[in-house]
Amino acid sequence: MLSCVVGVEPVTLSFPVLCVVSRMLQVPYGGLDRDRPLIRLPFTSFAVGTVLLPLTGLVACLFISLMYNFEDATYTHCRVSNYLPSISAAISRVPERYIWRCCIGLHSAPRYLVSVAYFSFYRGRFARRLPELLLSGLALLCSLAENSGLLLLTYVSSTETYNVHKNGFVVFIGSSLLHMLITCWLWHVIRRSYVNPEEVTSYRWKVRLFLFNVSCCLAAAYFFRRHNKYCETGVYTLFALFEYLVVFSNMAFHMTAFWDFGSKEVIVATPPEDKRY
């Protein structure tokens, strides 16, 4: 059995889990001292590692595509010159496909954990504000849908089943934008009530990255439509460039958890022998 302390209520589970706790948390009954930590990691390091997985995977896939599969990766139905592959093209070939799937698979579980951690955080802040509490639930659903859409478009490539891959992409982008919008509003409300400098910094970067992400989405959509309509040289390259910026700004938005949970730790623990039964 495993004992995990979240807040001030001990929860007993039958399998190892990750727990997000405060470094300064005071817990009765001996608190976390009665547990035997297997892993104890600052949330800042946890957040950086989670974001570095897809970032490293994407950069590696783009590099390999440009160096070894340039013609295939930049080919489109228009048969005009292009200089950058789209992300879908860059992750659809071997070995890029396996690199990307490995990185996204490893980062998905921490992403689900962070989604739940944010929901728990919002419930504490908005316990007496029903509209924001409902928005917190919607933000959780959007975050889960975003991660699930990313998994879908990752494990079903555009060269295997295009419609499924496309639907996964639509779910990912749509839920991502809605999640960013709701998150910015919730942090706007938090900023009006609290004066923590880290929370103010987090809110400002969230808004900047959200606006940048929306702008890049619109630009990518414009160049994609123009490429399909006019088949102009280099236009698909501009689409690919703005697609990269959409993904990079999405990663940076999630990286703001660095400020939101800077005083927290991620702990995996098992109870001592005399607690087993």
C-alpha positions as a printed Julia matrix, in Angstrom:
277×3 Matrix{Float64}:
   0.0    0.0     0.0
   1.11   3.57   -0.55
   0.34   6.63    1.53
   0.3    9.99   -0.2
  -0.35  13.26    1.63
  -2.14  15.93   -0.39
  -2.99  19.08    1.57
  -3.66  17.83    5.1
  -5.62  14.65    4.27
  -3.68  11.35    3.99
  -4.82   9.18    1.09
  -3.96   5.47    0.94
  -3.45   3.95   -2.48
  -2.48   0.51   -3.74
   0.15   1.64   -6.26
   2.97   4.23   -6.45
   1.8    7.68   -7.51
   3.28  11.12   -7.91
   2.24  13.67   -5.3
   2.64  17.44   -5.47
   3.23  18.87   -2.01
   4.48  22.11   -0.5
   7.95  22.2     0.96
   6.65  24.14    3.97
   3.54  22.0     4.52
   2.86  21.03    8.16
   0.96  17.74    8.42
  -0.31  16.0    11.56
   0.51  12.4    12.48
   4.13  12.82   11.43
   3.24  13.95    7.89
   5.53  12.84    5.12
   8.19  11.77    7.65
   6.35   8.49    8.07
   6.74   7.77    4.36
   9.89   6.57    2.68
  10.5    8.85   -0.35
  11.59   7.03   -3.47
  11.86  10.19   -5.54
  11.85  13.78   -4.3
  12.1   16.4    -7.01
  11.55  20.19   -6.98
   8.59  21.07   -9.14
  10.73  23.55  -11.06
  13.0   20.72  -12.23
   9.94  18.58  -12.91
   8.41  21.31  -15.11
  11.65  21.89  -17.04
  12.11  18.18  -17.69
   8.51  17.76  -18.84
   8.84  20.57  -21.38
  12.31  19.52  -22.56
  11.04  16.09  -23.65
   8.8   17.29  -26.52
  11.15  20.19  -27.29
  14.14  17.9   -27.68
  12.1   15.39  -29.67
  10.79  18.03  -32.08
  14.2   19.61  -32.66
  15.71  16.17  -33.28
  12.96  15.23  -35.75
  13.31  18.5   -37.66
  17.09  18.16  -37.81
  16.95  14.58  -39.11
  14.26  15.47  -41.66
  16.26  18.4   -43.0
  19.56  16.53  -43.09
  18.5   13.11  -44.35
  14.93  13.26  -45.71
  14.77  16.77  -47.11
  13.05  16.0   -50.43
  10.4   13.73  -48.96
   9.77  15.92  -45.9
   9.27  19.13  -47.92
   7.23  17.55  -50.73
   3.61  18.7   -51.18
   0.92  18.07  -53.77
   1.75  21.42  -55.39
   5.26  20.22  -56.31
   6.84  23.63  -55.73
  10.04  24.42  -53.87
   9.8   24.44  -50.06
  12.55  24.72  -47.52
  11.05  23.55  -44.22
   8.98  20.44  -43.43
   5.71  20.68  -41.56
   5.67  19.05  -38.15
   3.36  16.31  -39.44
   5.87  15.49  -42.19
   8.84  15.67  -39.81
   7.37  13.14  -37.36
   5.89  10.7   -39.87
   9.06   8.95  -41.07
  11.51   6.52  -39.49
  13.39   7.1   -37.18
  11.74  10.47  -36.48
   8.4    8.78  -35.82
   9.82   6.71  -32.96
  11.8    9.57  -31.46
   8.7   11.76  -31.32
   6.45   9.01  -29.98
   8.94   8.16  -27.26
   9.28  11.79  -26.11
   5.53  12.5   -26.16
   4.71   9.22  -24.44
   7.16   9.95  -21.61
   5.92  13.51  -21.14
   2.18  12.71  -21.23
   1.88  11.27  -17.7
   3.52  14.33  -16.04
   1.25  16.56  -18.14
  -1.84  14.8   -16.79
  -0.45  15.21  -13.27
   0.11  18.95  -13.8
  -3.48  19.32  -15.09
  -4.83  17.82  -11.88
  -2.41  19.9    -9.77
  -3.71  23.1   -11.4
  -7.31  22.08  -10.76
  -6.5   21.45   -7.1
  -4.77  24.85   -6.94
  -7.78  26.62   -8.48
 -10.21  24.88   -6.12
  -8.26  26.29   -3.19
  -8.24  29.81   -4.62
 -11.85  29.88   -5.85
 -13.62  27.8    -3.2
 -16.26  30.54   -2.75
 -16.46  31.77   -6.35
 -18.73  29.5    -8.37
 -18.1   31.01  -11.87
 -14.31  30.67  -11.53
 -14.7   27.22   -9.98
 -16.72  26.08  -13.01
 -14.11  27.6   -15.31
 -11.46  25.69  -13.39
 -13.28  22.45  -14.2
 -13.51  23.45  -17.85
  -9.79  24.29  -17.87
  -9.09  20.8   -16.53
 -11.18  19.19  -19.29
  -9.45  21.32  -21.94
  -6.02  20.41  -20.59
  -6.86  16.69  -20.61
  -8.29  16.99  -24.15
  -5.19  18.88  -25.32
  -2.86  16.18  -24.06
  -5.09  13.41  -25.45
  -5.26  15.13  -28.85
  -1.48  15.4   -28.87
  -1.18  11.69  -28.13
  -3.65  10.89  -30.92
  -1.87  12.92  -33.6
   1.46  11.52  -32.37
   0.63   7.83  -32.48
  -1.43   8.05  -35.7
   0.81   9.77  -38.25
  -0.42  11.65  -41.32
   1.01   8.92  -43.58
  -0.96   6.18  -41.79
  -4.53   7.48  -41.27
  -4.72  11.1   -42.32
  -8.27  11.84  -41.09
  -7.56  10.5   -37.6
  -4.3   12.47  -37.48
  -6.12  15.62  -38.64
  -8.86  15.2   -36.03
  -6.23  14.77  -33.34
  -4.59  17.99  -34.5
  -7.91  19.88  -34.42
  -8.63  18.63  -30.87
  -5.13  19.6   -29.79
  -5.22  23.13  -31.22
  -8.84  23.87  -30.23
  -8.53  22.66  -26.65
  -5.11  24.31  -26.32
  -6.41  27.75  -27.3
  -9.47  27.43  -25.05
  -7.31  26.23  -22.16
  -4.96  29.2   -22.59
  -7.86  31.65  -22.71
  -9.51  30.26  -19.56
  -6.17  30.11  -17.76
  -5.41  33.75  -18.57
  -8.81  34.8   -17.21
  -8.39  32.77  -14.0
  -4.97  34.29  -13.4
  -6.38  37.74  -14.11
  -8.8   37.16  -11.24
  -6.0   35.82   -9.04
  -3.84  38.86   -9.77
  -6.61  41.19   -8.53
  -6.69  39.43   -5.15
  -3.06  38.51   -4.53
   0.21  40.43   -4.85
   2.72  37.58   -5.04
   5.41  38.81   -7.5
   5.83  35.34   -9.03
   2.1   35.11   -9.72
   2.14  38.53  -11.41
   5.09  37.45  -13.56
   3.34  34.2   -14.43
   0.15  36.01  -15.43
   1.96  38.5   -17.68
   3.85  35.78  -19.53
   0.7   33.71  -19.9
  -1.09  36.61  -21.6
   1.88  37.39  -23.88
   2.31  33.77  -24.92
  -1.42  33.3   -25.49
  -1.6   36.35  -27.78
   1.54  35.25  -29.61
   0.14  31.73  -30.0
  -3.15  33.01  -31.43
  -1.28  35.27  -33.88
   0.88  32.38  -35.06
  -2.17  30.12  -35.45
  -3.86  32.7   -37.66
  -0.71  33.21  -39.72
  -0.22  29.45  -40.14
  -3.85  29.01  -41.21
  -3.5   31.84  -43.74
  -0.33  30.45  -45.35
  -1.71  26.89  -45.38
  -4.85  28.05  -47.2
  -2.82  30.21  -49.6
  -0.49  27.32  -50.39
  -3.36  24.98  -51.21
  -5.12  27.62  -53.32
  -2.24  29.17  -55.28
   0.67  26.7   -54.95
   3.25  29.48  -54.64
   6.92  28.72  -54.03
   7.97  29.06  -50.4
   4.5   29.69  -48.98
   4.37  26.25  -47.39
   7.71  27.07  -45.75
   6.09  30.07  -44.07
   3.25  27.83  -42.9
   5.77  25.39  -41.42
   7.66  28.21  -39.69
   4.54  29.57  -37.99
   3.5   26.03  -37.1
   6.79  25.66  -35.24
   6.11  28.92  -33.4
   2.64  27.7   -32.41
   4.14  24.6   -30.82
   7.07  26.41  -29.18
   4.79  29.07  -27.66
   2.47  26.31  -26.42
   5.43  24.68  -24.66
   6.48  28.02  -23.19
   2.94  28.63  -21.91
   3.0   25.35  -20.02
   6.47  26.23  -18.76
   4.92  29.06  -16.67
   4.11  26.33  -14.13
   7.73  27.03  -13.13
   6.45  30.15  -11.31
   3.05  28.8   -10.28
   4.42  25.82   -8.33
   7.93  27.04   -7.55
   7.63  26.2    -3.83
   6.27  22.68   -4.43
   7.87  19.27   -4.74
   6.96  16.09   -6.58
   7.33  13.04   -4.32
   6.97   9.32   -4.94
   6.88   7.48   -1.59
   6.04   4.13   -0.04
   5.1    3.54    3.61
   7.55   1.9     6.03
   7.39  -1.84    6.58
   5.32  -1.66    9.77
   2.57   0.18    7.87
   2.05  -2.62    5.37
  -0.91  -4.96    5.75
